[in-house]
Tab-separated table of C-alpha atoms in Angstrom:
chain	number	residue	atom	x	y	z
A	10	MET	CA	-63.964	-28.947	30.189
A	11	ALA	CA	-62.259	-30.507	26.971
A	12	ASN	CA	-60.812	-34.231	26.295
A	13	GLU	CA	-57.381	-33.852	27.279
A	14	SER	CA	-56.754	-36.269	24.191
A	15	THR	CA	-57.636	-33.206	21.856
A	16	LEU	CA	-55.315	-31.212	23.017
A	17	PRO	CA	-52.509	-30.319	21.168
A	18	GLN	CA	-50.351	-32.386	22.849
A	19	PRO	CA	-45.933	-30.681	22.366
A	20	THR	CA	-43.781	-31.778	20.543
A	21	PRO	CA	-40.256	-32.631	22.951
A	22	SER	CA	-38.600	-33.201	19.802
A	23	SER	CA	-38.511	-29.657	17.990
A	24	SER	CA	-36.836	-26.711	20.409
A	25	PRO	CA	-34.146	-29.240	21.562
A	26	SER	CA	-33.414	-29.222	17.912
A	27	ILE	CA	-33.560	-25.659	17.011
A	28	LEU	CA	-31.278	-25.639	19.884
A	29	THR	CA	-29.196	-27.426	18.867
A	30	THR	CA	-28.518	-25.752	15.303
A	31	LEU	CA	-28.264	-22.872	16.459
A	32	LEU	CA	-25.578	-23.417	19.187
A	33	SER	CA	-23.776	-26.302	16.580
A	34	ASN	CA	-19.891	-24.882	15.342
A	35	ALA	CA	-21.289	-26.697	12.011
A	36	ARG	CA	-20.715	-23.707	8.731
A	37	PRO	CA	-19.891	-24.154	5.643
A	38	GLU	CA	-15.973	-24.309	5.041
A	39	ASP	CA	-15.861	-26.836	8.364
A	40	ALA	CA	-17.110	-28.863	5.103
A	41	ILE	CA	-12.845	-28.320	3.113
A	42	SER	CA	-11.383	-29.831	5.636
A	43	TYR	CA	-8.785	-30.682	2.802
A	44	ILE	CA	-7.070	-27.086	3.320
A	45	THR	CA	-5.477	-26.520	6.072
A	46	VAL	CA	-3.230	-24.410	7.998
A	47	SER	CA	-0.973	-25.756	10.461
A	48	ASP	CA	2.809	-26.496	12.351
A	49	PRO	CA	2.736	-22.660	12.826
A	50	VAL	CA	6.769	-22.085	13.601
A	51	ILE	CA	8.608	-18.514	15.031
A	52	HIS	CA	11.288	-17.660	12.780
A	53	ALA	CA	13.694	-14.893	14.351
A	54	ASP	CA	15.891	-13.557	11.643
A	55	GLY	CA	17.525	-11.064	13.581
A	56	MET	CA	15.219	-8.149	14.219
A	57	ASN	CA	13.268	-9.343	11.907
A	58	LYS	CA	10.275	-12.180	13.901
A	59	TYR	CA	7.834	-13.569	12.101
A	60	THR	CA	6.066	-17.076	12.128
A	61	SER	CA	5.146	-19.395	9.337
A	62	TYR	CA	2.273	-21.762	8.757
A	63	ARG	CA	2.229	-24.549	6.716
A	64	VAL	CA	-0.528	-24.529	3.543
A	65	ASP	CA	-1.702	-28.462	3.024
A	66	CYS	CA	-3.809	-29.354	-0.339
A	67	ARG	CA	-5.181	-32.600	-0.224
A	68	PRO	CA	-7.851	-32.885	-2.000
A	69	PRO	CA	-9.833	-36.256	-2.250
A	70	PRO	CA	-10.844	-37.967	-4.950
A	71	PHE	CA	-14.173	-36.400	-6.136
A	72	ASP	CA	-17.242	-38.381	-5.871
A	73	PRO	CA	-19.982	-36.963	-8.607
A	74	THR	CA	-22.858	-38.742	-5.828
A	75	PRO	CA	-23.332	-36.186	-3.474
A	76	SER	CA	-23.075	-38.182	0.113
A	77	ASN	CA	-27.040	-35.878	0.712
A	78	ASN	CA	-30.252	-34.423	-0.549
A	79	ASP	CA	-29.338	-31.031	1.245
A	80	SER	CA	-30.004	-28.516	-1.635
A	81	THR	CA	-28.993	-25.406	1.034
A	82	ILE	CA	-25.215	-27.031	0.634
A	83	MET	CA	-22.705	-25.203	-1.620
A	84	PRO	CA	-20.610	-27.554	-3.891
A	85	ASP	CA	-17.489	-27.824	-3.960
A	86	LEU	CA	-16.112	-26.556	-7.487
A	87	PHE	CA	-12.593	-26.577	-6.824
A	88	LEU	CA	-12.072	-29.886	-5.054
A	89	GLN	CA	-14.259	-30.894	-9.158
A	90	ASN	CA	-10.811	-28.836	-10.944
A	91	ASN	CA	-8.058	-30.317	-8.682
A	92	GLN	CA	-8.700	-33.572	-7.931
A	93	GLY	CA	-5.331	-35.005	-6.926
A	94	GLN	CA	-3.267	-32.077	-6.975
A	95	TYR	CA	-1.557	-32.046	-4.306
A	96	SER	CA	0.562	-29.604	-2.766
A	97	SER	CA	2.155	-28.561	0.197
A	98	VAL	CA	3.793	-25.101	1.484
A	99	LEU	CA	5.146	-22.535	4.213
A	100	ARG	CA	3.239	-18.725	4.475
A	101	ARG	CA	3.325	-16.486	6.278
A	102	TYR	CA	0.777	-13.291	7.136
A	103	SER	CA	2.305	-11.350	5.164
A	104	ASP	CA	1.432	-13.956	2.208
A	105	PHE	CA	-1.923	-14.094	3.157
A	106	LEU	CA	-2.398	-10.460	2.726
A	107	TRP	CA	-0.116	-10.523	-0.385
A	108	LEU	CA	-3.048	-12.865	-0.893
A	109	TYR	CA	-6.289	-10.925	0.532
A	110	GLU	CA	-5.096	-7.684	-1.253
A	111	ARG	CA	-4.440	-9.874	-5.084
A	112	LEU	CA	-8.139	-11.838	-4.453
A	113	HIS	CA	-9.579	-7.589	-4.087
A	114	LYS	CA	-7.480	-6.812	-7.426
A	115	GLU	CA	-9.063	-10.033	-10.042
A	116	ARG	CA	-12.219	-9.782	-8.846
A	117	ALA	CA	-12.569	-6.847	-8.617
A	118	GLY	CA	-16.694	-6.450	-6.483
A	119	SER	CA	-16.287	-9.888	-4.892
A	120	ILE	CA	-16.968	-10.518	-1.097
A	121	VAL	CA	-13.693	-11.019	-0.206
A	122	PRO	CA	-13.517	-13.265	2.920
A	123	PRO	CA	-12.148	-10.643	5.844
A	124	LEU	CA	-8.706	-11.732	6.733
A	125	PRO	CA	-7.596	-11.228	10.921
A	126	GLU	CA	-6.096	-8.264	11.995
A	127	LYS	CA	-2.265	-7.208	12.492
A	128	GLN	CA	-1.632	-6.954	15.970
A	129	ALA	CA	1.793	-5.702	17.003
A	130	VAL	CA	2.306	-6.670	20.529
A	131	SER	CA	1.671	-10.169	22.275
A	132	ARG	CA	2.098	-11.735	17.851
A	133	PHE	CA	3.747	-13.973	19.794
A	134	SER	CA	2.260	-15.738	22.752
A	135	PRO	CA	0.750	-19.225	22.263
A	136	GLU	CA	-3.003	-18.060	22.350
A	137	PHE	CA	-3.146	-15.800	19.599
A	138	VAL	CA	-1.081	-18.101	17.124
A	139	GLU	CA	-3.184	-20.681	17.117
A	140	GLU	CA	-6.027	-18.231	17.355
A	141	ARG	CA	-4.698	-17.030	14.172
A	142	ARG	CA	-3.841	-19.813	12.946
A	143	LEU	CA	-7.430	-21.253	13.216
A	144	ALA	CA	-8.375	-17.686	11.131
A	145	LEU	CA	-6.135	-18.145	8.221
A	146	GLU	CA	-7.312	-21.861	7.622
A	147	ARG	CA	-10.679	-20.497	8.329
A	148	PHE	CA	-9.906	-17.546	5.444
A	149	LEU	CA	-8.312	-20.031	2.753
A	150	ARG	CA	-11.509	-22.051	2.700
A	151	ARG	CA	-13.634	-19.897	2.752
A	152	VAL	CA	-11.894	-18.372	-0.370
A	153	ILE	CA	-11.866	-22.087	-2.481
A	154	LEU	CA	-16.163	-21.967	-1.136
A	155	HIS	CA	-16.565	-19.298	-3.181
A	156	PRO	CA	-17.371	-19.547	-6.999
A	157	GLU	CA	-15.708	-16.942	-8.127
A	158	LEU	CA	-12.436	-16.386	-5.151
A	159	MET	CA	-11.207	-20.224	-6.376
A	160	ASP	CA	-9.925	-19.949	-9.543
A	161	CYS	CA	-8.532	-16.593	-9.403
A	162	ASP	CA	-4.321	-17.298	-10.840
A	163	ALA	CA	-2.984	-15.522	-7.366
A	164	LEU	CA	-4.520	-18.790	-4.489
A	165	GLY	CA	-3.586	-20.695	-7.026
A	166	ILE	CA	0.278	-19.396	-7.109
A	167	PHE	CA	-0.012	-19.664	-3.135
A	168	LEU	CA	-1.459	-23.198	-2.788
A	169	ARG	CA	1.225	-24.556	-5.190
A	170	GLY	CA	4.534	-22.580	-5.897
A	171	ASP	CA	7.350	-22.701	-4.149
A	172	ASP	CA	9.544	-19.694	-2.845
A	173	VAL	CA	11.116	-18.369	-6.296
A	174	THR	CA	7.669	-19.061	-8.585
A	175	PHE	CA	6.202	-17.425	-4.885
A	176	GLN	CA	8.528	-14.404	-5.441
A	177	HIS	CA	8.359	-13.509	-8.559
A	178	ALA	CA	4.541	-13.296	-8.415
A	179	LYS	CA	4.992	-10.854	-5.649
A	180	ASN	CA	7.876	-8.260	-6.890
A	181	VAL	CA	5.200	-8.996	-10.536
A	182	SER	CA	1.910	-7.895	-8.971
A	183	LYS	CA	3.724	-5.150	-7.117
A	184	SER	CA	5.094	-3.979	-10.309
A	185	VAL	CA	1.643	-3.741	-12.214
A	186	ASP	CA	0.670	-2.241	-8.681
A	187	LYS	CA	3.084	0.729	-9.373
A	188	ARG	CA	2.219	1.092	-13.310
A	189	SER	CA	-1.628	1.278	-12.558
A	190	SER	CA	-0.944	3.990	-10.355
A	191	ALA	CA	1.524	5.920	-12.176
A	192	SER	CA	-1.656	5.970	-14.809
A	193	GLY	CA	-4.000	6.996	-12.847
A	194	GLY	CA	-5.997	3.994	-12.611
A	195	GLY	CA	-5.667	2.318	-9.584
A	196	GLU	CA	-7.224	-0.813	-9.075
A	197	GLY	CA	-9.593	-0.140	-11.858
A	198	SER	CA	-6.534	-1.591	-14.057
A	199	GLY	CA	-4.787	-4.415	-15.251
A	200	GLY	CA	-4.918	-5.712	-11.273
A	201	GLY	CA	-5.628	-9.612	-12.896
A	202	GLY	CA	-3.817	-12.678	-12.460
A	203	GLY	CA	-3.504	-12.318	-16.163
A	204	ASP	CA	-0.590	-9.255	-15.445
A	205	MET	CA	1.163	-11.521	-12.490
A	206	MET	CA	1.421	-14.462	-14.751
A	207	ASN	CA	2.580	-12.303	-17.995
A	208	SER	CA	3.038	-8.789	-17.161
A	209	SER	CA	4.027	-7.485	-20.588
A	210	ALA	CA	0.463	-8.111	-21.021
A	211	HIS	CA	-0.448	-5.125	-18.863
A	212	LEU	CA	-2.612	-2.260	-20.236
A	213	SER	CA	-3.238	0.800	-18.277
A	214	GLY	CA	-6.762	2.128	-18.095
A	215	ALA	CA	-7.194	5.025	-20.547
A	216	GLY	CA	-7.202	2.158	-22.862
A	217	ALA	CA	-6.579	2.529	-26.913
A	218	PHE	CA	-7.324	6.725	-25.268
A	219	ASN	CA	-4.133	7.731	-24.443
A	220	LEU	CA	-5.269	10.020	-21.490
A	221	THR	CA	-3.005	12.104	-19.594
A	222	PRO	CA	-2.524	9.946	-16.678
A	223	GLN	CA	-1.666	12.904	-14.302
A	224	LYS	CA	-5.073	14.317	-16.058
A	225	THR	CA	-6.773	11.614	-15.403
A	226	ALA	CA	-5.647	10.964	-11.769
A	227	GLY	CA	-6.800	14.678	-11.120
A	228	ILE	CA	-10.280	14.357	-12.499
A	229	LYS	CA	-10.568	11.291	-10.184
A	230	LYS	CA	-9.773	12.241	-7.632
A	231	TRP	CA	-12.041	16.357	-7.767
A	232	PHE	CA	-15.074	12.465	-8.901
A	233	SER	CA	-14.485	11.174	-5.890
A	234	GLU	CA	-13.881	14.239	-3.408
A	235	ALA	CA	-16.857	14.938	-4.991
A	236	LYS	CA	-18.802	12.337	-4.019
A	237	THR	CA	-21.442	13.094	-1.898
A	238	THR	CA	-22.544	16.337	-3.769
A	239	LEU	CA	-22.608	14.862	-7.772
A	240	SER	CA	-24.031	11.238	-7.473
A	241	ASN	CA	-26.338	12.396	-9.737
A	242	ASP	CA	-23.735	13.221	-12.527
A	243	LEU	CA	-22.936	9.380	-12.065
A	244	VAL	CA	-23.106	7.275	-15.046
A	245	SER	CA	-26.105	4.500	-13.969
A	246	SER	CA	-26.935	1.826	-15.306
A	247	PRO	CA	-30.879	-0.527	-15.154
A	248	ASP	CA	-29.395	-2.379	-11.315
A	249	ASP	CA	-27.866	0.763	-9.419
A	250	ASP	CA	-32.231	0.860	-7.298
A	251	LEU	CA	-31.270	-2.827	-6.749
A	252	PHE	CA	-27.659	-1.773	-5.063
A	253	ASP	CA	-28.475	0.907	-3.233
A	254	GLU	CA	-31.671	-0.824	-0.984
A	255	ILE	CA	-28.540	-3.309	-1.234
A	256	GLU	CA	-26.628	-0.495	1.019
A	257	ARG	CA	-28.926	0.815	3.023
A	258	TYR	CA	-29.885	-2.794	4.533
A	259	VAL	CA	-25.862	-3.300	4.924
A	260	GLU	CA	-25.945	-0.990	6.701
A	261	SER	CA	-28.786	-1.216	9.041
A	262	LEU	CA	-27.982	-4.487	9.616
A	263	SER	CA	-24.258	-3.498	10.278
A	264	ILE	CA	-25.565	-0.873	12.893
A	265	GLN	CA	-28.469	-3.754	14.734
A	266	MET	CA	-24.952	-6.332	14.495
A	267	LYS	CA	-23.100	-4.027	16.578
A	268	ARG	CA	-25.281	-3.436	19.226
A	269	VAL	CA	-26.174	-7.476	18.876
A	270	SER	CA	-22.310	-7.680	19.002
A	271	ASN	CA	-21.554	-4.950	22.276
A	272	GLN	CA	-24.157	-7.224	23.953
A	273	ALA	CA	-22.127	-9.945	22.998
A	274	SER	CA	-19.232	-9.315	24.649
A	275	GLY	CA	-21.027	-7.682	27.529
A	276	LEU	CA	-22.262	-10.098	28.353
A	277	VAL	CA	-18.974	-12.484	28.333
A	278	ARG	CA	-16.995	-10.318	29.780
A	279	LYS	CA	-19.846	-10.326	32.772
A	280	SER	CA	-19.136	-14.138	32.893
A	281	LYS	CA	-15.527	-13.482	33.308
A	282	GLU	CA	-15.716	-11.713	36.146
A	283	ILE	CA	-18.214	-14.156	37.478
A	284	ALA	CA	-15.419	-16.687	36.952
A	285	ASN	CA	-12.423	-14.456	38.745
A	286	GLY	CA	-15.565	-12.887	41.875
A	287	LEU	CA	-16.366	-17.019	43.038
A	288	PHE	CA	-12.251	-17.606	43.127
A	289	GLU	CA	-11.338	-15.587	44.819
A	290	PHE	CA	-14.842	-16.281	46.923
A	291	GLY	CA	-12.906	-19.590	47.553
A	292	LEU	CA	-9.671	-18.198	48.093
A	293	ALA	CA	-10.899	-16.498	51.197
A	294	PHE	CA	-12.849	-18.920	52.458
A	295	HIS	CA	-10.022	-21.462	52.549
A	296	GLN	CA	-8.247	-18.766	54.297
A	297	LEU	CA	-10.076	-18.794	57.075
A	298	GLY	CA	-11.236	-22.219	57.277
A	299	GLN	CA	-7.368	-22.390	57.361
A	300	SER	CA	-7.712	-19.989	60.638
A	301	GLU	CA	-10.562	-21.498	63.063
A	302	GLY	CA	-11.430	-25.027	64.891
A	303	GLU	CA	-11.396	-27.894	63.054
A	304	VAL	CA	-14.531	-28.990	62.628
A	305	LEU	CA	-15.138	-25.224	61.462
A	306	GLY	CA	-12.396	-25.625	59.638
A	307	LYS	CA	-13.397	-27.851	57.335
A	308	LYS	CA	-16.983	-26.612	57.259
A	309	LEU	CA	-16.050	-23.518	55.775
A	310	GLN	CA	-13.151	-24.669	53.478
A	311	LEU	CA	-15.998	-27.165	51.929
A	312	VAL	CA	-17.786	-23.735	51.267
A	313	GLY	CA	-14.310	-22.816	49.169
A	314	SER	CA	-14.742	-26.156	47.662
A	315	THR	CA	-18.117	-25.586	46.260
A	316	ALA	CA	-16.854	-21.411	45.227
A	317	ASP	CA	-14.050	-22.558	43.483
A	318	THR	CA	-16.482	-25.846	41.166
A	319	LEU	CA	-18.181	-23.129	40.904
A	320	SER	CA	-15.600	-20.812	39.725
A	321	VAL	CA	-14.447	-23.406	36.763
A	322	LEU	CA	-17.621	-23.933	35.612
A	323	SER	CA	-18.669	-20.222	35.532
A	324	ALA	CA	-14.722	-19.854	33.670
A	325	GLN	CA	-15.957	-22.483	31.434
A	326	HIS	CA	-19.634	-20.980	29.669
A	327	ALA	CA	-17.805	-17.742	29.805
A	328	ASP	CA	-15.566	-19.476	26.988
A	329	ALA	CA	-18.862	-21.510	25.433
A	330	GLU	CA	-20.880	-17.272	25.255
A	331	TRP	CA	-17.360	-16.774	23.637
A	332	LYS	CA	-16.914	-19.353	20.674
A	333	LYS	CA	-21.464	-19.692	20.557
A	334	LEU	CA	-21.656	-15.831	20.590
A	335	GLU	CA	-19.363	-13.111	20.634
A	336	ASP	CA	-17.178	-14.703	18.429
A	337	PRO	CA	-19.689	-15.958	15.959
A	338	PHE	CA	-21.518	-11.919	15.838
A	339	LYS	CA	-17.662	-10.224	15.278
A	340	ASP	CA	-17.132	-12.807	12.334
A	341	TYR	CA	-20.500	-11.461	10.870
A	342	LEU	CA	-19.594	-8.376	11.674
A	343	LYS	CA	-16.456	-8.684	9.180
A	344	MET	CA	-18.402	-10.608	6.789
A	345	ILE	CA	-20.923	-7.127	6.828
A	346	HIS	CA	-18.232	-5.273	6.023
A	347	ALA	CA	-16.283	-7.100	3.710
A	348	VAL	CA	-19.762	-6.267	1.804
A	349	LYS	CA	-19.563	-2.912	1.986
A	350	LEU	CA	-15.855	-3.200	0.376
A	351	ALA	CA	-17.568	-5.078	-2.373
A	352	LEU	CA	-20.381	-2.216	-2.509
A	353	GLY	CA	-17.446	0.249	-2.171
A	354	ARG	CA	-15.146	-0.823	-4.801
A	355	ARG	CA	-18.417	-0.250	-7.440
A	356	HIS	CA	-18.659	2.857	-6.483
A	357	ASP	CA	-15.426	3.552	-7.190
A	358	LYS	CA	-15.509	1.479	-10.831
A	359	ARG	CA	-18.403	3.824	-11.283
A	360	VAL	CA	-16.327	7.059	-10.130
A	361	SER	CA	-13.556	6.221	-12.407
A	362	TYR	CA	-15.437	5.051	-15.155
A	363	THR	CA	-17.608	8.310	-15.482
A	364	ALA	CA	-14.595	10.135	-15.355
A	365	LEU	CA	-12.884	8.858	-18.265
A	366	LEU	CA	-16.632	9.312	-20.224
A	367	HIS	CA	-16.291	12.867	-18.779
A	368	GLU	CA	-11.787	12.737	-20.660
A	369	ILE	CA	-13.286	11.830	-23.831
A	370	GLN	CA	-16.456	14.271	-24.256
A	371	THR	CA	-14.081	16.600	-23.796
A	372	ARG	CA	-11.915	15.906	-26.132
A	373	GLU	CA	-14.588	14.980	-28.530
A	374	VAL	CA	-16.036	18.603	-28.505
A	375	ASN	CA	-11.633	20.327	-28.396
A	376	LEU	CA	-11.437	17.985	-31.644
A	377	HIS	CA	-14.839	19.548	-33.779
A	378	ARG	CA	-13.384	23.028	-32.495
A	379	LEU	CA	-10.267	22.092	-34.059
A	380	ARG	CA	-11.293	21.003	-37.196
A	381	MET	CA	-14.278	23.913	-37.083
A	382	SER	CA	-11.245	26.307	-36.807
A	383	PRO	CA	-10.684	27.855	-40.337
A	384	GLY	CA	-7.110	26.474	-42.170
A	385	ARG	CA	-8.001	23.504	-39.887
A	386	GLU	CA	-10.824	21.579	-41.197
A	387	GLY	CA	-8.730	18.567	-42.983
A	388	GLN	CA	-6.563	18.037	-39.691
């Protein structure tokens, strides 16, 4: 028999550390504590009822000395470029939605963090308002941490613009979007922040070729509808194989994550059912104990009190499961959807670019025919 001292000894500290890491609530955006969304206030203006939030930006003095040697922590570029620029504004959900849409236009192709969904009912309940406040704060901190979004013009106006400046920016962006849609450019033509700061600098998607708007829009629409059969006709690039592989991986990940998320939701639901069942069980024993004699009644009520205690523990366990499992998995699914949106926008750009190239080629062919016609050689 081998000596017990020569056998490999277990390392008890390894398992708890892994478990602690898995159950930790720490996220990269938690380090951006100088961005806060707080003080939700419900306003009732006639038939218009909405909730406003106070958005504070209080970046501390930047310390160039790293606090640790963890290379996985992303550098806070926003903090480095905005030291001491304090601001405090009031924003409502529609303003956050405007920022979300502008980020997609200014940085088309970037993975924009997900925004909490709209809700028609119970949107003024204290629980929902607090849940939305946390989600909006998470969204804003993720945008600040995003290296491709942290310097967007729309973000700067959102954080620091007063009511007049912010409303003007929204009006300008709306007019730019209308002109872009009228020219058939969609998101691919001049939706950036420069248009918001100076609307006269807007250029149509046709550029110097001055293509007919309706005709260009019709070509793009046709290509978009036929993209499943004409995918091989789209303009190719050296990165197409890489993006195809990414799309397949993201799609597979989405399917698997949905399954895990559904299982986590079912687990939380069953835990809540157990908590409710124990509460009803304890209530029944309390009522039964009140109808019995002193000795037996006390014993039955003791069973009821024990069931109540177990019900509270089960409810706390269900809440912990929601925070540690269900909510994070739903957040992962939203991020996966954000990646799909970015990939979809890349495909839309290829469709638009291919449509414009086809239009240019058609015009060149027509021009060549025109010049080769008798009597029109000099035209």
